[in-house]
mmCIF file of C-alpha atoms in Angstrom:
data_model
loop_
_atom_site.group_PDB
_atom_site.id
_atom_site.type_symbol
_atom_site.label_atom_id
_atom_site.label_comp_id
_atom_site.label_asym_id
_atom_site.label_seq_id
_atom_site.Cartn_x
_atom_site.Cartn_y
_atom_site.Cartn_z
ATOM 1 C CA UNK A 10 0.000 0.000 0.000
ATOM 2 C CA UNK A 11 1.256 3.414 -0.517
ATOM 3 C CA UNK A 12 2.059 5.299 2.285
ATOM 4 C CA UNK A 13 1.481 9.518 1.439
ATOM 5 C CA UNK A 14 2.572 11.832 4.015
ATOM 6 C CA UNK A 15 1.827 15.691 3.666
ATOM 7 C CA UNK A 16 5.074 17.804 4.138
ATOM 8 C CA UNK A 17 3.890 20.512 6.321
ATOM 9 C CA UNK A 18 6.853 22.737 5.744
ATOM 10 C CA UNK A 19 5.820 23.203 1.744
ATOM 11 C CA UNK A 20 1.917 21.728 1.871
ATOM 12 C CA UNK A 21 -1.255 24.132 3.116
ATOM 13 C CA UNK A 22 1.430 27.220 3.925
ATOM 14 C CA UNK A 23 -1.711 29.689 3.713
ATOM 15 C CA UNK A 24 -2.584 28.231 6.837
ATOM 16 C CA UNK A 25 -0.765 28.472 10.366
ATOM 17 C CA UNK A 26 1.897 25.665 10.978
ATOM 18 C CA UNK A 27 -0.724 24.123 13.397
ATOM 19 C CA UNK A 28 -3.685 24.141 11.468
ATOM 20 C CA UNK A 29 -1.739 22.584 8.241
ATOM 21 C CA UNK A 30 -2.154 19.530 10.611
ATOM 22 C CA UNK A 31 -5.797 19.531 10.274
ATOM 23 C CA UNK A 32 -5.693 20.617 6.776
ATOM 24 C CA UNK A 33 -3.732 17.110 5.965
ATOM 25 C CA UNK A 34 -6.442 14.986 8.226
ATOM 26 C CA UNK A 35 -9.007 16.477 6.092
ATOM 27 C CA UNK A 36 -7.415 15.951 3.066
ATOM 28 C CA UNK A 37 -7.126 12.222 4.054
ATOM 29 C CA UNK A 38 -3.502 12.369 5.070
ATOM 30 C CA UNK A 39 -2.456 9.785 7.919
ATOM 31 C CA UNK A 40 1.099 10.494 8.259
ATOM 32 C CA UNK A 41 2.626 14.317 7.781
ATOM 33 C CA UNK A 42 6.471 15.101 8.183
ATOM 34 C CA UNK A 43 8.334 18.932 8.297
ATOM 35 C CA UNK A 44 11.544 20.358 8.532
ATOM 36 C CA UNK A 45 11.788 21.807 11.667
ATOM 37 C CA UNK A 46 9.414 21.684 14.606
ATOM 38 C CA UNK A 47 11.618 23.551 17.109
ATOM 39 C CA UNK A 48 10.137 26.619 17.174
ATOM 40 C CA UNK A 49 6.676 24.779 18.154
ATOM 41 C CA UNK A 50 5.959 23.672 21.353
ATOM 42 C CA UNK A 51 6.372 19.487 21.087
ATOM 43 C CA UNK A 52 3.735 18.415 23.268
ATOM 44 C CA UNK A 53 1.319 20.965 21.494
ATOM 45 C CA UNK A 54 2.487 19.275 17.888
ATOM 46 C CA UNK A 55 2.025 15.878 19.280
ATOM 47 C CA UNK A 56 -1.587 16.348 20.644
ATOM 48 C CA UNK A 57 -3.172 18.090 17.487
ATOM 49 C CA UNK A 58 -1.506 14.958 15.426
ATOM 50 C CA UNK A 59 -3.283 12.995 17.985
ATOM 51 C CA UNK A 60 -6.457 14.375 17.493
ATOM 52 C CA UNK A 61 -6.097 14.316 14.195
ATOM 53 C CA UNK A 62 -5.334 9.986 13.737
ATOM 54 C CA UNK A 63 -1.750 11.437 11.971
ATOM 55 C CA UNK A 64 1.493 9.978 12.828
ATOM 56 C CA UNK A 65 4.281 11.726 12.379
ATOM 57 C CA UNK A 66 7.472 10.392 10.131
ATOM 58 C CA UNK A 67 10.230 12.210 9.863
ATOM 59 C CA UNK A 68 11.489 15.580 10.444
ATOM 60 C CA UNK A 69 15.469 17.390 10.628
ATOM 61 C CA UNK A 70 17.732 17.783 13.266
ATOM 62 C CA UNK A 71 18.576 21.726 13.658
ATOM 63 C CA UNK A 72 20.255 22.913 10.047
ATOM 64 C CA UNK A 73 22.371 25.570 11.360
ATOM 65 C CA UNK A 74 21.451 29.316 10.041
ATOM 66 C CA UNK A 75 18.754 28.916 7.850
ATOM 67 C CA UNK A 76 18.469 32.817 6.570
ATOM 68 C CA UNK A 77 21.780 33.280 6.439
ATOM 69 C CA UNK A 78 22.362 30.414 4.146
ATOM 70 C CA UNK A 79 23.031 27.137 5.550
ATOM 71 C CA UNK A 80 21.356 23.907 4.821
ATOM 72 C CA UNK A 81 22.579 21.931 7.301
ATOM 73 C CA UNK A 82 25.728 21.588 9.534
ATOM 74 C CA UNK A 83 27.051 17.753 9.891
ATOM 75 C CA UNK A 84 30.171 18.296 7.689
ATOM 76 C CA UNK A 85 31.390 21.445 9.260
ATOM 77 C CA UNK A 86 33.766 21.289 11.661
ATOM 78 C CA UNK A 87 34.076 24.280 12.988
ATOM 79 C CA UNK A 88 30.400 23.351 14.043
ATOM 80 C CA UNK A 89 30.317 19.765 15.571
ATOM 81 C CA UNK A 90 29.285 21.393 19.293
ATOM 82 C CA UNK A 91 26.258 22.698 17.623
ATOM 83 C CA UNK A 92 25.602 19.317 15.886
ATOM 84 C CA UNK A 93 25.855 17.297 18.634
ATOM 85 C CA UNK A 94 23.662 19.396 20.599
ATOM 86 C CA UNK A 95 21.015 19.975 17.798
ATOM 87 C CA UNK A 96 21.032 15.956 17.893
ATOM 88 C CA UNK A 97 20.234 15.770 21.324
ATOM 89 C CA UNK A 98 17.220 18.914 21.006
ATOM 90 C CA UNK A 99 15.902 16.687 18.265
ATOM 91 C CA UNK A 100 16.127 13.890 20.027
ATOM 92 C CA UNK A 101 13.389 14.933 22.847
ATOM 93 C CA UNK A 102 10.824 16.678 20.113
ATOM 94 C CA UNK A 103 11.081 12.864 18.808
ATOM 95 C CA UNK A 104 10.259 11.129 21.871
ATOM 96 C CA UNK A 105 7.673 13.589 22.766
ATOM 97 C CA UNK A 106 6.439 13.418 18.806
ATOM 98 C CA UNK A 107 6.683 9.199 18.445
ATOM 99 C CA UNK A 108 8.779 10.316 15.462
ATOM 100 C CA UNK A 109 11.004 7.274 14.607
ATOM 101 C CA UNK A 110 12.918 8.943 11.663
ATOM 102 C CA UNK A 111 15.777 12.166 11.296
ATOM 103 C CA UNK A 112 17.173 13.511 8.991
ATOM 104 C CA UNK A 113 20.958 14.658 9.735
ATOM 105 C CA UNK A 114 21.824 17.336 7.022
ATOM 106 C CA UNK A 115 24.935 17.744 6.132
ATOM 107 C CA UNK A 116 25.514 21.026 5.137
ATOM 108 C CA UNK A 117 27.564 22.861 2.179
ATOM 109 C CA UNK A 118 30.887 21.638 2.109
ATOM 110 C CA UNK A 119 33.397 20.450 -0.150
ATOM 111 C CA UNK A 120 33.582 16.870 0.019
ATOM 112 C CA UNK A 121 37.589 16.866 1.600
ATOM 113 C CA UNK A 122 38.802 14.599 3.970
ATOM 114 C CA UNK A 123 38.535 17.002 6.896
ATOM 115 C CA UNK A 124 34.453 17.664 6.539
ATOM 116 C CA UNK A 125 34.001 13.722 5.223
ATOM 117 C CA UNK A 126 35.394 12.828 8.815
ATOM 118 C CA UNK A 127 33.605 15.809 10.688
ATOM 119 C CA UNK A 128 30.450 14.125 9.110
ATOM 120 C CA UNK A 129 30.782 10.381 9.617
ATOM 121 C CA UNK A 130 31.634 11.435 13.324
ATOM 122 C CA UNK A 131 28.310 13.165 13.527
ATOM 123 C CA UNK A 132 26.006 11.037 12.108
ATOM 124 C CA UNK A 133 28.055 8.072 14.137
ATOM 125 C CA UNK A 134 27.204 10.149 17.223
ATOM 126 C CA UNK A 135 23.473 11.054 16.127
ATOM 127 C CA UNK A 136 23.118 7.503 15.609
ATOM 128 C CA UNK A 137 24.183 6.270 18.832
ATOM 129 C CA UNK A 138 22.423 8.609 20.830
ATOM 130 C CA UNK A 139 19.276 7.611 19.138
ATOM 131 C CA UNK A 140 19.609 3.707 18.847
ATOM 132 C CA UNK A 141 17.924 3.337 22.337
ATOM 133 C CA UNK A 142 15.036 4.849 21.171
ATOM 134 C CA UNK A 143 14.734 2.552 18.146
ATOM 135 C CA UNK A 144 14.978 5.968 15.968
ATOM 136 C CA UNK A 145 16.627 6.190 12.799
ATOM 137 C CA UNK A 146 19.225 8.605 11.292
ATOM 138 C CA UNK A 147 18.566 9.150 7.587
ATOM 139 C CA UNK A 148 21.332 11.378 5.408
ATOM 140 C CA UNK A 149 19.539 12.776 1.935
ATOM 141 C CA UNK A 150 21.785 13.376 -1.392
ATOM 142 C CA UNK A 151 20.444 16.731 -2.492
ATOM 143 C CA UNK A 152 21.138 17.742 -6.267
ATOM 144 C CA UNK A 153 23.605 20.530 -6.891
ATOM 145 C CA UNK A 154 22.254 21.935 -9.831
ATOM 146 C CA UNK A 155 18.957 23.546 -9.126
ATOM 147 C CA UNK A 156 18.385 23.762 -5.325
ATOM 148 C CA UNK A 157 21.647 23.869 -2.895
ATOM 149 C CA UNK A 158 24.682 24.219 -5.397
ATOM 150 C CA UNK A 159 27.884 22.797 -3.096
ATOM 151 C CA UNK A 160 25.980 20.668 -1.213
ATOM 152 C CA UNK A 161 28.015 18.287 0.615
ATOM 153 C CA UNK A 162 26.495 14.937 -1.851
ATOM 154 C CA UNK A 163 24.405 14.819 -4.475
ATOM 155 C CA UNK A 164 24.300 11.272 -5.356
ATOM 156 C CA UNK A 165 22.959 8.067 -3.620
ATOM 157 C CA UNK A 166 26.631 6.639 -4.142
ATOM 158 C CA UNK A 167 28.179 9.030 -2.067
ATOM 159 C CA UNK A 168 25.785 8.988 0.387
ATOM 160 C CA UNK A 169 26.121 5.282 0.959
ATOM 161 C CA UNK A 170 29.973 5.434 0.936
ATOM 162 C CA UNK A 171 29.231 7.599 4.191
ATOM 163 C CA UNK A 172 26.914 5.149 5.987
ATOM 164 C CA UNK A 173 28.875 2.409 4.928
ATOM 165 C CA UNK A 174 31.586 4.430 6.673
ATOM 166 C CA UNK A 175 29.164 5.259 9.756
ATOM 167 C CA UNK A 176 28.572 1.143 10.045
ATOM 168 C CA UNK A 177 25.563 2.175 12.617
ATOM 169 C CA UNK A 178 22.612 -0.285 11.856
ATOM 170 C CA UNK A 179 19.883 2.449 12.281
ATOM 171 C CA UNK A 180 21.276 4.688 9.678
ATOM 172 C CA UNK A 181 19.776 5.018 6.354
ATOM 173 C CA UNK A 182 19.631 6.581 2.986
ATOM 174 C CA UNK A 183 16.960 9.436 2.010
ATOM 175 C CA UNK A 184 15.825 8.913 -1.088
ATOM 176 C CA UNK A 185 14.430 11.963 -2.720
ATOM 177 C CA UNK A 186 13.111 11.311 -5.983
ATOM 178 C CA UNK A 187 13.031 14.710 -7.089
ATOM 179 C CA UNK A 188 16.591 15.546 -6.176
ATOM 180 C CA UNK A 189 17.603 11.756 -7.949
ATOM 181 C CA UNK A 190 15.601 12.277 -11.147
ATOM 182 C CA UNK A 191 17.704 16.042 -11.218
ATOM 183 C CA UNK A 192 21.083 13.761 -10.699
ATOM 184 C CA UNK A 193 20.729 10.464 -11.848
ATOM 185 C CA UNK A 194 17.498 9.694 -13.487
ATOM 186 C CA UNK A 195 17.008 5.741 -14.543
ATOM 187 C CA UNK A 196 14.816 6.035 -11.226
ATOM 188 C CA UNK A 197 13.232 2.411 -11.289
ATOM 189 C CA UNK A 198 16.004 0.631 -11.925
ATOM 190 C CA UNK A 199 18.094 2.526 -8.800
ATOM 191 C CA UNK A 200 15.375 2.541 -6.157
ATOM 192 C CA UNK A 201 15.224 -0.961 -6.729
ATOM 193 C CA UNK A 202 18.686 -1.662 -6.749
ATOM 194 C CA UNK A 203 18.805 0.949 -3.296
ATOM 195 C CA UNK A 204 15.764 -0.079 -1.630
ATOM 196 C CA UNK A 205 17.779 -1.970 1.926
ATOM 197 C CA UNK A 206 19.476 0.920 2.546
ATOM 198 C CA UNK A 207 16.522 3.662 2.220
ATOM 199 C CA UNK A 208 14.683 4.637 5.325
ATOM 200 C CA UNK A 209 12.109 6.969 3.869
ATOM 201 C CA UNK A 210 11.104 8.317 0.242
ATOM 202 C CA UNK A 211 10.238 11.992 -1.218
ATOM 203 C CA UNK A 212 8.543 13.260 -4.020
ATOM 204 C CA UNK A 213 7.711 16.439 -6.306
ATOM 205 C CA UNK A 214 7.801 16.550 -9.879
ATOM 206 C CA UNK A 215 10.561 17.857 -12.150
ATOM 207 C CA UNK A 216 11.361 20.400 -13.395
ATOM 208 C CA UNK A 217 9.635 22.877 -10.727
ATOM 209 C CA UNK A 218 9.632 20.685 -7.769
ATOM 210 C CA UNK A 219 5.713 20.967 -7.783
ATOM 211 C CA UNK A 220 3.080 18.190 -7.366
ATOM 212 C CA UNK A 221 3.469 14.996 -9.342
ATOM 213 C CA UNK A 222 1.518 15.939 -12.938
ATOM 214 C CA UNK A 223 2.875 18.811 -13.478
ATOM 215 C CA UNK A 224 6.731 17.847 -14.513
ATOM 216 C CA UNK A 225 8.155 14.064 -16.514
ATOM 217 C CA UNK A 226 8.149 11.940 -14.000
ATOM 218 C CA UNK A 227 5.205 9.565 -14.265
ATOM 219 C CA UNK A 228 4.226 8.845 -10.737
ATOM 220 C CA UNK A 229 0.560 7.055 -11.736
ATOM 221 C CA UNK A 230 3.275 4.233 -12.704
ATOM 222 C CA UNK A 231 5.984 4.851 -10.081
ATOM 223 C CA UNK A 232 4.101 5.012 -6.909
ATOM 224 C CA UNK A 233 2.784 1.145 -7.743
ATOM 225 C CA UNK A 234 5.844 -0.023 -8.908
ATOM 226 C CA UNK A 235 7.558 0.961 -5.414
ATOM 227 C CA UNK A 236 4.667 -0.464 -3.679
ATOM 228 C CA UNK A 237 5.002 -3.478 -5.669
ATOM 229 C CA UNK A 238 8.656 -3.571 -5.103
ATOM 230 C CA UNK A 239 7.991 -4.301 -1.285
ATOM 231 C CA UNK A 240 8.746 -0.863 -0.055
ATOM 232 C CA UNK A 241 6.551 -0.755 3.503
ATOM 233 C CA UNK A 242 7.461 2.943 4.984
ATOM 234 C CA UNK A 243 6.229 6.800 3.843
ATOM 235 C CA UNK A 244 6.299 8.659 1.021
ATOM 236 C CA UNK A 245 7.041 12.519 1.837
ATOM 237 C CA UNK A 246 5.347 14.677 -0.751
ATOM 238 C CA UNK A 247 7.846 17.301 -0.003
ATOM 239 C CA UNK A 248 6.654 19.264 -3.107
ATOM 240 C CA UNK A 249 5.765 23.209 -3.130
ATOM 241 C CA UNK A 250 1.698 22.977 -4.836
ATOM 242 C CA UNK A 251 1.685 24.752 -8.282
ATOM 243 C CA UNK A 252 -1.773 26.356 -6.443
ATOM 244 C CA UNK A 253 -4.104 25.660 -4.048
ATOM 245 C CA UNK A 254 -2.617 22.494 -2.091
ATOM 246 C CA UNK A 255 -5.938 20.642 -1.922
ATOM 247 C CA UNK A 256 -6.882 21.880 -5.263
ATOM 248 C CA UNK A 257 -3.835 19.844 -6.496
ATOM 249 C CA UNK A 258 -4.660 16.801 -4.865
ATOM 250 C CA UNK A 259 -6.025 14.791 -8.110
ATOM 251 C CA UNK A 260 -2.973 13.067 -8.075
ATOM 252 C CA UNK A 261 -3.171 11.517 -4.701
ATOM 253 C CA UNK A 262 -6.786 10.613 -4.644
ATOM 254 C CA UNK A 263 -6.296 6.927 -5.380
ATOM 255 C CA UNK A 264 -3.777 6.404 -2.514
ATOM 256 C CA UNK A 265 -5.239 8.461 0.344
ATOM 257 C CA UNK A 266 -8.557 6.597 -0.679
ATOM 258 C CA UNK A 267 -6.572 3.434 -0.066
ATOM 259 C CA UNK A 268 -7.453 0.938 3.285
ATOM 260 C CA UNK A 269 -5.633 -1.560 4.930
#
């Protein structure tokens, strides 16, 4: 069955961040994930999910200076402190959310020795801390071209050279189709060929990074095909709506009408 969960950071934005949780429920949504909760109160997030029959899948440890720039801080070094502490911060909102998934991002870096190491430290770290908690650490290849130029990897290969690296069990890959289709393309074949090693799954369409439709990718055969593949967990739609969010929901009709 697929799995659809509304990105609240991109999906319903006319609305307070709160609301957009209702918004998904009534949209038939059961799972929702975001990019940062921290400026939310956790227990506040956790009981309008409740209310709301939503679980909540995956969100990012603190990314560093978001206005001024950065997209995440795991392969700086001059920046580990902050890291390790943003690990920890996420760490409670995911206890107190029943989130069982982060996202670790790693920043823009070049990809030298010096921030490779910085970064397999972290996300070593990260993972430990959360193991206890049966929580996983997920790392995302972003593409370079379009959205975050010198980001610190941009292909599923050198992603996986870093968990491999890590050697934590509870670390995974990210698998943003989007950002892949932008890198690599031949996206079948390669989520196949990836699917142990990914923890979670994004969409939007390309180009424009709106809702699948509206771009090349042909999700009405994609979606099934991953589904048929075996592929169990959520599907972000991590995609910014060409209008109206729930106008724009065509698309998803025949999986959020799904049961079982």
């Amino acid at each position: 069955m697929v799995k659809l969960a509304a990105n609240l950071s991109l999906m319903f934005t006319h609305l307070a961040f709160l609301d957009r949780i209702n918004a998904a429920a009534d949209a038939g949504f059961r799972g929702v994930e975001f990019m940062f909760p921290y400026e939310f109160s956790a227990d506040e997030i956790a009981a309008r999910a409740a209310r709301n029959g939503l679980e909540i899948v995956l969100f990012n440890l603190p990314a560093g200076d978001w206005e001024r720039g950065q997209r995440g801080i795991g392969a700086l070094p001059d920046q580990i402190d902050e890291c390790r502490r943003g690990a920890a911060w996420a760490l409670d909102y995911a206890r107190r959310l029943g989130c069982r998934r982060l996202h670790l991002m790693a920043g823009k870096a070049p990809a030298d020795p010096r921030n490779r190491r910085t970064l397999v430290d972290n996300v070593a770290f990260a993972a430990d801390l959360f193991a206890p908690h049966g929580i996983d650490l997920l790392i995302e290849p972003i593409n370079t071209r379009v959205d975050i130029p010198g980001y610190f990897y941009s292909t599923s290969e050198a992603a996986l050279s870093v968990l491999s690296e890590v050697g934590r069990p509870n670390t995974k890959l990210q698998y943003d189709i989007y950002h892949m289709q932008v890198m690599e393309g031949d996206l079948a074949r390669n989520i196949e060929r990836l699917l142990p090693e990914i923890g979670h799954i994004q969409l939007a369409d390309n180009p424009g990074r709106a809702e699948p439709g509206t771009g090349e990718i042909n999700y009405t055969w994609l979606l099934p095909h991953i589904d048929a593949l075996g592929y169990s967990g959520w599907i972000g739609c991590e995609y910014r709506p060409a209008g109206d969010t729930a106008a724009g929901l065509g698309w998803a009709e025949p999986f959020l009408n799904q049961t079982g």
